[in-house]
Amino acid sequence: MQLDVRLLRKILNTIQEKDSHYTSVKNILEDVKTDYEEIDKETFKDLFYGHLLLLKDNKVIEEVSNTLNLGLGYNINGQMITNPCFIRLTSSGYDYLKMLNKNGFIDKIKNLTLTEGLKIGEFLIVEYAKQKFSTLL
């Protein structure tokens, strides 16, 4: 699977736009799918969950229900099975999303891994804080 930074941004923006601090994975999948109508349902579902798992691995999102692995499982035939799961953005998720939403930033990081992008984002936030608060120290 190729990392799609624009899909990551779409997923995170969709989560952030919800009224509550948490939302169901199913609702996010349905909302995001509308921008990917050219991809068949099963292929998109695989792509979506692959990216969601990367976000979880990097602590950008976390589960707030008792469901493991974002409600994702596979049967003995390798077919994807999903169960209801609720997630939320972490503070790192909000920081990463803010970075992704900056004009032109996606073009600069699109060839990086998610982890590399997050590390760059953390560095930029620290540097920004140092500049903003240097007069207070």
mmCIF file of N, CA and C in Angstrom:
data_model
loop_
_atom_site.group_PDB
_atom_site.id
_atom_site.type_symbol
_atom_site.label_atom_id
_atom_site.label_comp_id
_atom_site.label_asym_id
_atom_site.label_seq_id
_atom_site.Cartn_x
_atom_site.Cartn_y
_atom_site.Cartn_z
ATOM 1 N N MET A 1 0.844 -1.184 0.000
ATOM 2 C CA MET A 1 0.000 0.000 0.000
ATOM 3 C C MET A 1 0.888 1.245 0.000
ATOM 4 N N GLN A 2 0.594 2.158 -0.882
ATOM 5 C CA GLN A 2 1.285 3.438 -0.922
ATOM 6 C C GLN A 2 0.623 4.395 0.067
ATOM 7 N N LEU A 3 1.435 5.132 0.802
ATOM 8 C CA LEU A 3 0.904 6.115 1.731
ATOM 9 C C LEU A 3 0.302 7.266 0.942
ATOM 10 N N ASP A 4 -0.924 7.637 1.274
ATOM 11 C CA ASP A 4 -1.629 8.737 0.615
ATOM 12 C C ASP A 4 -1.863 9.821 1.656
ATOM 13 N N VAL A 5 -1.005 10.835 1.655
ATOM 14 C CA VAL A 5 -1.078 11.896 2.661
ATOM 15 C C VAL A 5 -2.386 12.669 2.542
ATOM 16 N N ARG A 6 -2.898 12.813 1.342
ATOM 17 C CA ARG A 6 -4.180 13.513 1.167
ATOM 18 C C ARG A 6 -5.331 12.731 1.811
ATOM 19 N N LEU A 7 -5.274 11.404 1.744
ATOM 20 C CA LEU A 7 -6.276 10.577 2.417
ATOM 21 C C LEU A 7 -6.144 10.724 3.930
ATOM 22 N N LEU A 8 -4.927 10.744 4.428
ATOM 23 C CA LEU A 8 -4.720 10.965 5.863
ATOM 24 C C LEU A 8 -5.353 12.291 6.291
ATOM 25 N N ARG A 9 -5.094 13.330 5.516
ATOM 26 C CA ARG A 9 -5.657 14.650 5.832
ATOM 27 C C ARG A 9 -7.178 14.614 5.795
ATOM 28 N N LYS A 10 -7.742 13.954 4.800
ATOM 29 C CA LYS A 10 -9.201 13.868 4.684
ATOM 30 C C LYS A 10 -9.791 13.133 5.886
ATOM 31 N N ILE A 11 -9.176 12.032 6.283
ATOM 32 C CA ILE A 11 -9.654 11.274 7.451
ATOM 33 C C ILE A 11 -9.609 12.149 8.698
ATOM 34 N N LEU A 12 -8.487 12.802 8.927
ATOM 35 C CA LEU A 12 -8.323 13.610 10.141
ATOM 36 C C LEU A 12 -9.245 14.827 10.142
ATOM 37 N N ASN A 13 -9.396 15.493 9.004
ATOM 38 C CA ASN A 13 -10.321 16.626 8.937
ATOM 39 C C ASN A 13 -11.752 16.175 9.185
ATOM 40 N N THR A 14 -12.106 15.015 8.681
ATOM 41 C CA THR A 14 -13.462 14.496 8.878
ATOM 42 C C THR A 14 -13.717 14.211 10.355
ATOM 43 N N ILE A 15 -12.733 13.639 11.032
ATOM 44 C CA ILE A 15 -12.880 13.388 12.470
ATOM 45 C C ILE A 15 -13.027 14.707 13.219
ATOM 46 N N GLN A 16 -12.180 15.671 12.887
ATOM 47 C CA GLN A 16 -12.197 16.956 13.590
ATOM 48 C C GLN A 16 -13.511 17.706 13.386
ATOM 49 N N GLU A 17 -14.143 17.547 12.251
ATOM 50 C CA GLU A 17 -15.371 18.276 11.945
ATOM 51 C C GLU A 17 -16.595 17.736 12.681
ATOM 52 N N LYS A 18 -16.482 16.589 13.322
ATOM 53 C CA LYS A 18 -17.611 16.010 14.050
ATOM 54 C C LYS A 18 -17.935 16.863 15.276
ATOM 55 N N ASP A 19 -19.192 16.821 15.702
ATOM 56 C CA ASP A 19 -19.623 17.606 16.862
ATOM 57 C C ASP A 19 -19.025 17.089 18.166
ATOM 58 N N SER A 20 -18.807 15.803 18.251
ATOM 59 C CA SER A 20 -18.304 15.186 19.473
ATOM 60 C C SER A 20 -16.791 14.993 19.387
ATOM 61 N N HIS A 21 -16.180 14.723 20.524
ATOM 62 C CA HIS A 21 -14.733 14.463 20.543
ATOM 63 C C HIS A 21 -14.412 13.050 20.068
ATOM 64 N N TYR A 22 -15.423 12.237 19.844
ATOM 65 C CA TYR A 22 -15.227 10.894 19.315
ATOM 66 C C TYR A 22 -16.250 10.622 18.219
ATOM 67 N N THR A 23 -15.955 9.639 17.396
ATOM 68 C CA THR A 23 -16.857 9.279 16.308
ATOM 69 C C THR A 23 -16.637 7.822 15.945
ATOM 70 N N SER A 24 -17.560 7.263 15.210
ATOM 71 C CA SER A 24 -17.409 5.861 14.813
ATOM 72 C C SER A 24 -16.562 5.760 13.544
ATOM 73 N N VAL A 25 -15.802 4.692 13.471
ATOM 74 C CA VAL A 25 -14.982 4.429 12.296
ATOM 75 C C VAL A 25 -15.886 4.301 11.067
ATOM 76 N N LYS A 26 -17.037 3.670 11.244
ATOM 77 C CA LYS A 26 -17.970 3.483 10.122
ATOM 78 C C LYS A 26 -18.408 4.833 9.546
ATOM 79 N N ASN A 27 -18.720 5.800 10.405
ATOM 80 C CA ASN A 27 -19.133 7.125 9.923
ATOM 81 C C ASN A 27 -18.004 7.821 9.166
ATOM 82 N N ILE A 28 -16.795 7.701 9.670
ATOM 83 C CA ILE A 28 -15.643 8.313 8.991
ATOM 84 C C ILE A 28 -15.454 7.656 7.623
ATOM 85 N N LEU A 29 -15.529 6.331 7.577
ATOM 86 C CA LEU A 29 -15.398 5.603 6.313
ATOM 87 C C LEU A 29 -16.424 6.095 5.301
ATOM 88 N N GLU A 30 -17.665 6.207 5.715
ATOM 89 C CA GLU A 30 -18.727 6.641 4.797
ATOM 90 C C GLU A 30 -18.515 8.075 4.322
ATOM 91 N N ASP A 31 -18.115 8.952 5.233
ATOM 92 C CA ASP A 31 -17.895 10.358 4.867
ATOM 93 C C ASP A 31 -16.715 10.522 3.912
ATOM 94 N N VAL A 32 -15.637 9.806 4.169
ATOM 95 C CA VAL A 32 -14.432 9.928 3.354
ATOM 96 C C VAL A 32 -14.631 9.270 1.991
ATOM 97 N N LYS A 33 -15.378 8.191 1.933
ATOM 98 C CA LYS A 33 -15.598 7.443 0.691
ATOM 99 C C LYS A 33 -16.195 8.320 -0.403
ATOM 100 N N THR A 34 -16.975 9.334 -0.039
ATOM 101 C CA THR A 34 -17.619 10.185 -1.053
ATOM 102 C C THR A 34 -16.595 10.881 -1.946
ATOM 103 N N ASP A 35 -15.376 11.093 -1.458
ATOM 104 C CA ASP A 35 -14.319 11.719 -2.269
ATOM 105 C C ASP A 35 -13.525 10.708 -3.088
ATOM 106 N N TYR A 36 -13.850 9.427 -2.946
ATOM 107 C CA TYR A 36 -13.110 8.368 -3.622
ATOM 108 C C TYR A 36 -14.060 7.421 -4.357
ATOM 109 N N GLU A 37 -15.043 7.980 -5.034
ATOM 110 C CA GLU A 37 -16.052 7.178 -5.734
ATOM 111 C C GLU A 37 -15.467 6.325 -6.850
ATOM 112 N N GLU A 38 -14.300 6.719 -7.386
ATOM 113 C CA GLU A 38 -13.695 5.969 -8.483
ATOM 114 C C GLU A 38 -13.087 4.644 -8.028
ATOM 115 N N ILE A 39 -12.932 4.466 -6.727
ATOM 116 C CA ILE A 39 -12.360 3.235 -6.181
ATOM 117 C C ILE A 39 -13.505 2.341 -5.700
ATOM 118 N N ASP A 40 -13.451 1.044 -6.057
ATOM 119 C CA ASP A 40 -14.528 0.149 -5.625
ATOM 120 C C ASP A 40 -14.529 0.022 -4.094
ATOM 121 N N LYS A 41 -15.659 -0.364 -3.565
ATOM 122 C CA LYS A 41 -15.906 -0.358 -2.120
ATOM 123 C C LYS A 41 -14.875 -1.161 -1.327
ATOM 124 N N GLU A 42 -14.589 -2.366 -1.732
ATOM 125 C CA GLU A 42 -13.666 -3.229 -0.982
ATOM 126 C C GLU A 42 -12.228 -2.721 -1.052
ATOM 127 N N THR A 43 -11.810 -2.247 -2.210
ATOM 128 C CA THR A 43 -10.456 -1.695 -2.354
ATOM 129 C C THR A 43 -10.312 -0.449 -1.485
ATOM 130 N N PHE A 44 -11.346 0.409 -1.495
ATOM 131 C CA PHE A 44 -11.274 1.607 -0.669
ATOM 132 C C PHE A 44 -11.264 1.254 0.815
ATOM 133 N N LYS A 45 -12.070 0.297 1.206
ATOM 134 C CA LYS A 45 -12.134 -0.111 2.610
ATOM 135 C C LYS A 45 -10.757 -0.578 3.082
ATOM 136 N N ASP A 46 -10.067 -1.351 2.259
ATOM 137 C CA ASP A 46 -8.723 -1.819 2.587
ATOM 138 C C ASP A 46 -7.757 -0.638 2.710
ATOM 139 N N LEU A 47 -7.822 0.281 1.769
ATOM 140 C CA LEU A 47 -6.976 1.480 1.789
ATOM 141 C C LEU A 47 -7.257 2.334 3.021
ATOM 142 N N PHE A 48 -8.526 2.540 3.304
ATOM 143 C CA PHE A 48 -8.951 3.346 4.453
ATOM 144 C C PHE A 48 -8.430 2.748 5.758
ATOM 145 N N TYR A 49 -8.688 1.453 5.968
ATOM 146 C CA TYR A 49 -8.247 0.823 7.213
ATOM 147 C C TYR A 49 -6.729 0.761 7.311
ATOM 148 N N GLY A 50 -6.047 0.574 6.198
ATOM 149 C CA GLY A 50 -4.587 0.603 6.214
ATOM 150 C C GLY A 50 -4.071 1.942 6.724
ATOM 151 N N HIS A 51 -4.662 3.027 6.254
ATOM 152 C CA HIS A 51 -4.248 4.360 6.698
ATOM 153 C C HIS A 51 -4.675 4.621 8.145
ATOM 154 N N LEU A 52 -5.847 4.144 8.516
ATOM 155 C CA LEU A 52 -6.316 4.309 9.890
ATOM 156 C C LEU A 52 -5.388 3.584 10.865
ATOM 157 N N LEU A 53 -4.946 2.388 10.490
ATOM 158 C CA LEU A 53 -4.021 1.648 11.342
ATOM 159 C C LEU A 53 -2.683 2.377 11.484
ATOM 160 N N LEU A 54 -2.210 2.998 10.406
ATOM 161 C CA LEU A 54 -0.980 3.797 10.502
ATOM 162 C C LEU A 54 -1.166 4.978 11.453
ATOM 163 N N LEU A 55 -2.334 5.616 11.385
ATOM 164 C CA LEU A 55 -2.616 6.728 12.304
ATOM 165 C C LEU A 55 -2.630 6.237 13.748
ATOM 166 N N LYS A 56 -3.199 5.060 13.968
ATOM 167 C CA LYS A 56 -3.210 4.481 15.316
ATOM 168 C C LYS A 56 -1.799 4.128 15.766
ATOM 169 N N ASP A 57 -1.011 3.490 14.881
ATOM 170 C CA ASP A 57 0.372 3.117 15.205
ATOM 171 C C ASP A 57 1.172 4.322 15.689
ATOM 172 N N ASN A 58 0.902 5.469 15.089
ATOM 173 C CA ASN A 58 1.655 6.687 15.401
ATOM 174 C C ASN A 58 0.969 7.558 16.438
ATOM 175 N N LYS A 59 -0.058 7.009 17.089
ATOM 176 C CA LYS A 59 -0.767 7.675 18.186
ATOM 177 C C LYS A 59 -1.398 9.005 17.770
ATOM 178 N N VAL A 60 -1.844 9.056 16.521
ATOM 179 C CA VAL A 60 -2.556 10.225 16.003
ATOM 180 C C VAL A 60 -4.044 10.098 16.350
ATOM 181 N N ILE A 61 -4.518 8.856 16.370
ATOM 182 C CA ILE A 61 -5.882 8.554 16.806
ATOM 183 C C ILE A 61 -5.795 7.463 17.863
ATOM 184 N N GLU A 62 -6.872 7.331 18.654
ATOM 185 C CA GLU A 62 -6.948 6.214 19.581
ATOM 186 C C GLU A 62 -8.384 5.750 19.714
ATOM 187 N N GLU A 63 -8.539 4.491 20.070
ATOM 188 C CA GLU A 63 -9.860 3.918 20.266
ATOM 189 C C GLU A 63 -10.419 4.380 21.607
ATOM 190 N N VAL A 64 -11.704 4.656 21.634
ATOM 191 C CA VAL A 64 -12.365 5.023 22.888
ATOM 192 C C VAL A 64 -13.469 4.021 23.214
ATOM 193 N N SER A 65 -13.492 2.916 22.487
ATOM 194 C CA SER A 65 -14.414 1.832 22.792
ATOM 195 C C SER A 65 -13.581 0.604 23.156
ATOM 196 N N ASN A 66 -14.230 -0.427 23.607
ATOM 197 C CA ASN A 66 -13.517 -1.640 24.011
ATOM 198 C C ASN A 66 -13.146 -2.531 22.839
ATOM 199 N N THR A 67 -13.214 -2.018 21.644
ATOM 200 C CA THR A 67 -12.893 -2.783 20.445
ATOM 201 C C THR A 67 -11.398 -2.711 20.178
ATOM 202 N N LEU A 68 -10.813 -3.829 19.838
ATOM 203 C CA LEU A 68 -9.390 -3.862 19.514
ATOM 204 C C LEU A 68 -9.175 -3.697 18.015
ATOM 205 N N ASN A 69 -8.024 -3.192 17.661
ATOM 206 C CA ASN A 69 -7.594 -3.100 16.263
ATOM 207 C C ASN A 69 -8.587 -2.330 15.385
ATOM 208 N N LEU A 70 -9.166 -1.281 15.945
ATOM 209 C CA LEU A 70 -10.125 -0.425 15.240
ATOM 210 C C LEU A 70 -11.352 -1.189 14.747
ATOM 211 N N GLY A 71 -11.646 -2.311 15.409
ATOM 212 C CA GLY A 71 -12.788 -3.129 15.023
ATOM 213 C C GLY A 71 -12.529 -3.962 13.788
ATOM 214 N N LEU A 72 -11.283 -4.075 13.388
ATOM 215 C CA LEU A 72 -10.910 -4.757 12.149
ATOM 216 C C LEU A 72 -10.427 -6.175 12.436
ATOM 217 N N GLY A 73 -10.904 -7.118 11.646
ATOM 218 C CA GLY A 73 -10.454 -8.498 11.725
ATOM 219 C C GLY A 73 -10.603 -9.145 10.365
ATOM 220 N N TYR A 74 -10.125 -10.376 10.256
ATOM 221 C CA TYR A 74 -10.211 -11.114 8.997
ATOM 222 C C TYR A 74 -10.682 -12.532 9.297
ATOM 223 N N ASN A 75 -11.531 -13.072 8.421
ATOM 224 C CA ASN A 75 -11.967 -14.453 8.607
ATOM 225 C C ASN A 75 -10.940 -15.400 8.000
ATOM 226 N N ILE A 76 -11.208 -16.705 8.040
ATOM 227 C CA ILE A 76 -10.223 -17.682 7.566
ATOM 228 C C ILE A 76 -9.978 -17.599 6.062
ATOM 229 N N ASN A 77 -10.875 -16.947 5.338
ATOM 230 C CA ASN A 77 -10.694 -16.762 3.896
ATOM 231 C C ASN A 77 -9.978 -15.448 3.575
ATOM 232 N N GLY A 78 -9.578 -14.718 4.619
ATOM 233 C CA GLY A 78 -8.891 -13.455 4.407
ATOM 234 C C GLY A 78 -9.825 -12.296 4.124
ATOM 235 N N GLN A 79 -11.136 -12.503 4.284
ATOM 236 C CA GLN A 79 -12.087 -11.418 4.056
ATOM 237 C C GLN A 79 -12.147 -10.511 5.290
ATOM 238 N N MET A 80 -12.199 -9.224 5.027
ATOM 239 C CA MET A 80 -12.226 -8.239 6.091
ATOM 240 C C MET A 80 -13.554 -8.277 6.833
ATOM 241 N N ILE A 81 -13.469 -8.255 8.156
ATOM 242 C CA ILE A 81 -14.643 -8.188 9.022
ATOM 243 C C ILE A 81 -14.467 -6.953 9.897
ATOM 244 N N THR A 82 -15.493 -6.143 9.990
ATOM 245 C CA THR A 82 -15.396 -4.950 10.833
ATOM 246 C C THR A 82 -16.496 -4.966 11.888
ATOM 247 N N ASN A 83 -16.153 -4.513 13.057
ATOM 248 C CA ASN A 83 -17.077 -4.369 14.179
ATOM 249 C C ASN A 83 -17.145 -2.896 14.556
ATOM 250 N N PRO A 84 -18.226 -2.472 15.195
ATOM 251 C CA PRO A 84 -18.318 -1.062 15.593
ATOM 252 C C PRO A 84 -17.148 -0.651 16.485
ATOM 253 N N CYS A 85 -16.588 0.497 16.190
ATOM 254 C CA CYS A 85 -15.462 1.034 16.958
ATOM 255 C C CYS A 85 -15.561 2.555 16.954
ATOM 256 N N PHE A 86 -15.213 3.158 18.078
ATOM 257 C CA PHE A 86 -15.205 4.608 18.190
ATOM 258 C C PHE A 86 -13.780 5.082 18.434
ATOM 259 N N ILE A 87 -13.431 6.190 17.769
ATOM 260 C CA ILE A 87 -12.079 6.734 17.870
ATOM 261 C C ILE A 87 -12.133 8.227 18.152
ATOM 262 N N ARG A 88 -10.988 8.762 18.526
ATOM 263 C CA ARG A 88 -10.841 10.210 18.710
ATOM 264 C C ARG A 88 -9.461 10.626 18.241
ATOM 265 N N LEU A 89 -9.312 11.922 17.959
ATOM 266 C CA LEU A 89 -7.996 12.484 17.657
ATOM 267 C C LEU A 89 -7.252 12.701 18.968
ATOM 268 N N THR A 90 -5.980 12.378 18.996
ATOM 269 C CA THR A 90 -5.150 12.687 20.159
ATOM 270 C C THR A 90 -4.603 14.108 20.003
ATOM 271 N N SER A 91 -3.907 14.590 21.010
ATOM 272 C CA SER A 91 -3.304 15.921 20.872
ATOM 273 C C SER A 91 -2.281 15.923 19.740
ATOM 274 N N SER A 92 -1.553 14.821 19.569
ATOM 275 C CA SER A 92 -0.625 14.712 18.435
ATOM 276 C C SER A 92 -1.380 14.749 17.119
ATOM 277 N N GLY A 93 -2.575 14.172 17.121
ATOM 278 C CA GLY A 93 -3.402 14.179 15.921
ATOM 279 C C GLY A 93 -3.807 15.583 15.518
ATOM 280 N N TYR A 94 -4.193 16.390 16.498
ATOM 281 C CA TYR A 94 -4.544 17.780 16.194
ATOM 282 C C TYR A 94 -3.338 18.544 15.675
ATOM 283 N N ASP A 95 -2.172 18.305 16.277
ATOM 284 C CA ASP A 95 -0.949 18.970 15.813
ATOM 285 C C ASP A 95 -0.598 18.552 14.384
ATOM 286 N N TYR A 96 -0.690 17.252 14.110
ATOM 287 C CA TYR A 96 -0.366 16.743 12.775
ATOM 288 C C TYR A 96 -1.348 17.292 11.745
ATOM 289 N N LEU A 97 -2.622 17.346 12.100
ATOM 290 C CA LEU A 97 -3.628 17.874 11.185
ATOM 291 C C LEU A 97 -3.388 19.351 10.894
ATOM 292 N N LYS A 98 -3.035 20.102 11.904
ATOM 293 C CA LYS A 98 -2.741 21.528 11.701
ATOM 294 C C LYS A 98 -1.599 21.694 10.695
ATOM 295 N N MET A 99 -0.606 20.848 10.814
ATOM 296 C CA MET A 99 0.532 20.886 9.903
ATOM 297 C C MET A 99 0.089 20.494 8.481
ATOM 298 N N LEU A 100 -0.713 19.440 8.364
ATOM 299 C CA LEU A 100 -1.169 18.992 7.047
ATOM 300 C C LEU A 100 -2.019 20.040 6.341
ATOM 301 N N ASN A 101 -2.736 20.837 7.117
ATOM 302 C CA ASN A 101 -3.631 21.829 6.529
ATOM 303 C C ASN A 101 -2.930 23.116 6.107
ATOM 304 N N LYS A 102 -1.658 23.257 6.413
ATOM 305 C CA LYS A 102 -0.917 24.444 5.961
ATOM 306 C C LYS A 102 -0.747 24.378 4.443
ATOM 307 N N ASN A 103 -0.941 25.490 3.794
ATOM 308 C CA ASN A 103 -0.830 25.558 2.332
ATOM 309 C C ASN A 103 0.529 25.066 1.848
ATOM 310 N N GLY A 104 0.508 24.159 0.899
ATOM 311 C CA GLY A 104 1.724 23.671 0.277
ATOM 312 C C GLY A 104 2.495 22.637 1.079
ATOM 313 N N PHE A 105 2.092 22.379 2.317
ATOM 314 C CA PHE A 105 2.872 21.484 3.165
ATOM 315 C C PHE A 105 2.803 20.038 2.683
ATOM 316 N N ILE A 106 1.644 19.616 2.210
ATOM 317 C CA ILE A 106 1.496 18.231 1.746
ATOM 318 C C ILE A 106 2.463 17.941 0.610
ATOM 319 N N ASP A 107 2.640 18.887 -0.303
ATOM 320 C CA ASP A 107 3.566 18.659 -1.411
ATOM 321 C C ASP A 107 4.998 18.470 -0.916
ATOM 322 N N LYS A 108 5.315 19.091 0.215
ATOM 323 C CA LYS A 108 6.669 18.971 0.753
ATOM 324 C C LYS A 108 6.895 17.656 1.476
ATOM 325 N N ILE A 109 5.839 17.065 2.072
ATOM 326 C CA ILE A 109 6.033 15.845 2.856
ATOM 327 C C ILE A 109 5.438 14.598 2.218
ATOM 328 N N LYS A 110 4.856 14.716 1.045
ATOM 329 C CA LYS A 110 4.128 13.578 0.463
ATOM 330 C C LYS A 110 4.997 12.352 0.230
ATOM 331 N N ASN A 111 6.301 12.504 0.117
ATOM 332 C CA ASN A 111 7.181 11.354 -0.095
ATOM 333 C C ASN A 111 7.800 10.823 1.191
ATOM 334 N N LEU A 112 7.386 11.383 2.325
ATOM 335 C CA LEU A 112 7.883 10.921 3.613
ATOM 336 C C LEU A 112 6.938 9.882 4.194
ATOM 337 N N THR A 113 7.438 9.116 5.148
ATOM 338 C CA THR A 113 6.557 8.201 5.871
ATOM 339 C C THR A 113 5.744 9.027 6.870
ATOM 340 N N LEU A 114 4.706 8.416 7.411
ATOM 341 C CA LEU A 114 3.895 9.091 8.415
ATOM 342 C C LEU A 114 4.738 9.450 9.631
ATOM 343 N N THR A 115 5.581 8.538 10.068
ATOM 344 C CA THR A 115 6.433 8.780 11.230
ATOM 345 C C THR A 115 7.383 9.948 10.980
ATOM 346 N N GLU A 116 7.972 9.999 9.798
ATOM 347 C CA GLU A 116 8.878 11.111 9.465
ATOM 348 C C GLU A 116 8.114 12.437 9.466
ATOM 349 N N GLY A 117 6.923 12.439 8.886
ATOM 350 C CA GLY A 117 6.105 13.649 8.879
ATOM 351 C C GLY A 117 5.758 14.115 10.276
ATOM 352 N N LEU A 118 5.429 13.168 11.154
ATOM 353 C CA LEU A 118 5.107 13.514 12.541
ATOM 354 C C LEU A 118 6.325 14.075 13.269
ATOM 355 N N LYS A 119 7.491 13.483 13.038
ATOM 356 C CA LYS A 119 8.709 13.977 13.691
ATOM 357 C C LYS A 119 9.040 15.390 13.228
ATOM 358 N N ILE A 120 8.877 15.645 11.946
ATOM 359 C CA ILE A 120 9.101 16.994 11.433
ATOM 360 C C ILE A 120 8.105 17.962 12.065
ATOM 361 N N GLY A 121 6.862 17.525 12.167
ATOM 362 C CA GLY A 121 5.827 18.358 12.791
ATOM 363 C C GLY A 121 6.149 18.676 14.239
ATOM 364 N N GLU A 122 6.599 17.667 14.988
ATOM 365 C CA GLU A 122 6.978 17.895 16.389
ATOM 366 C C GLU A 122 8.119 18.904 16.480
ATOM 367 N N PHE A 123 9.113 18.739 15.613
ATOM 368 C CA PHE A 123 10.252 19.658 15.600
ATOM 369 C C PHE A 123 9.785 21.084 15.308
ATOM 370 N N LEU A 124 8.911 21.242 14.310
ATOM 371 C CA LEU A 124 8.427 22.574 13.948
ATOM 372 C C LEU A 124 7.632 23.206 15.085
ATOM 373 N N ILE A 125 6.843 22.426 15.782
ATOM 374 C CA ILE A 125 6.062 22.944 16.908
ATOM 375 C C ILE A 125 6.983 23.407 18.031
ATOM 376 N N VAL A 126 8.014 22.614 18.336
ATOM 377 C CA VAL A 126 8.976 23.000 19.375
ATOM 378 C C VAL A 126 9.693 24.287 18.984
ATOM 379 N N GLU A 127 10.133 24.367 17.736
ATOM 380 C CA GLU A 127 10.822 25.574 17.276
ATOM 381 C C GLU A 127 9.904 26.795 17.322
ATOM 382 N N TYR A 128 8.664 26.615 16.941
ATOM 383 C CA TYR A 128 7.684 27.697 16.982
ATOM 384 C C TYR A 128 7.487 28.160 18.425
ATOM 385 N N ALA A 129 7.355 27.204 19.337
ATOM 386 C CA ALA A 129 7.161 27.543 20.746
ATOM 387 C C ALA A 129 8.380 28.284 21.306
ATOM 388 N N LYS A 130 9.567 27.842 20.920
ATOM 389 C CA LYS A 130 10.784 28.517 21.382
ATOM 390 C C LYS A 130 10.796 29.974 20.928
ATOM 391 N N GLN A 131 10.427 30.206 19.679
ATOM 392 C CA GLN A 131 10.413 31.580 19.154
ATOM 393 C C GLN A 131 9.347 32.418 19.841
ATOM 394 N N LYS A 132 8.176 31.850 20.033
ATOM 395 C CA LYS A 132 7.058 32.611 20.608
ATOM 396 C C LYS A 132 7.291 32.937 22.070
ATOM 397 N N PHE A 133 7.922 32.002 22.799
ATOM 398 C CA PHE A 133 8.015 32.167 24.233
ATOM 399 C C PHE A 133 9.412 32.489 24.724
ATOM 400 N N SER A 134 10.331 32.761 23.822
ATOM 401 C CA SER A 134 11.715 33.050 24.226
ATOM 402 C C SER A 134 11.807 34.305 25.076
ATOM 403 N N THR A 135 10.943 35.249 24.877
ATOM 404 C CA THR A 135 10.973 36.486 25.661
ATOM 405 C C THR A 135 10.461 36.250 27.084
ATOM 406 N N LEU A 136 9.735 35.176 27.310
ATOM 407 C CA LEU A 136 9.206 34.891 28.639
ATOM 408 C C LEU A 136 10.216 34.190 29.521
ATOM 409 N N LEU A 137 11.223 33.582 28.910
ATOM 410 C CA LEU A 137 12.188 32.799 29.683
ATOM 411 C C LEU A 137 13.342 33.600 30.156
#
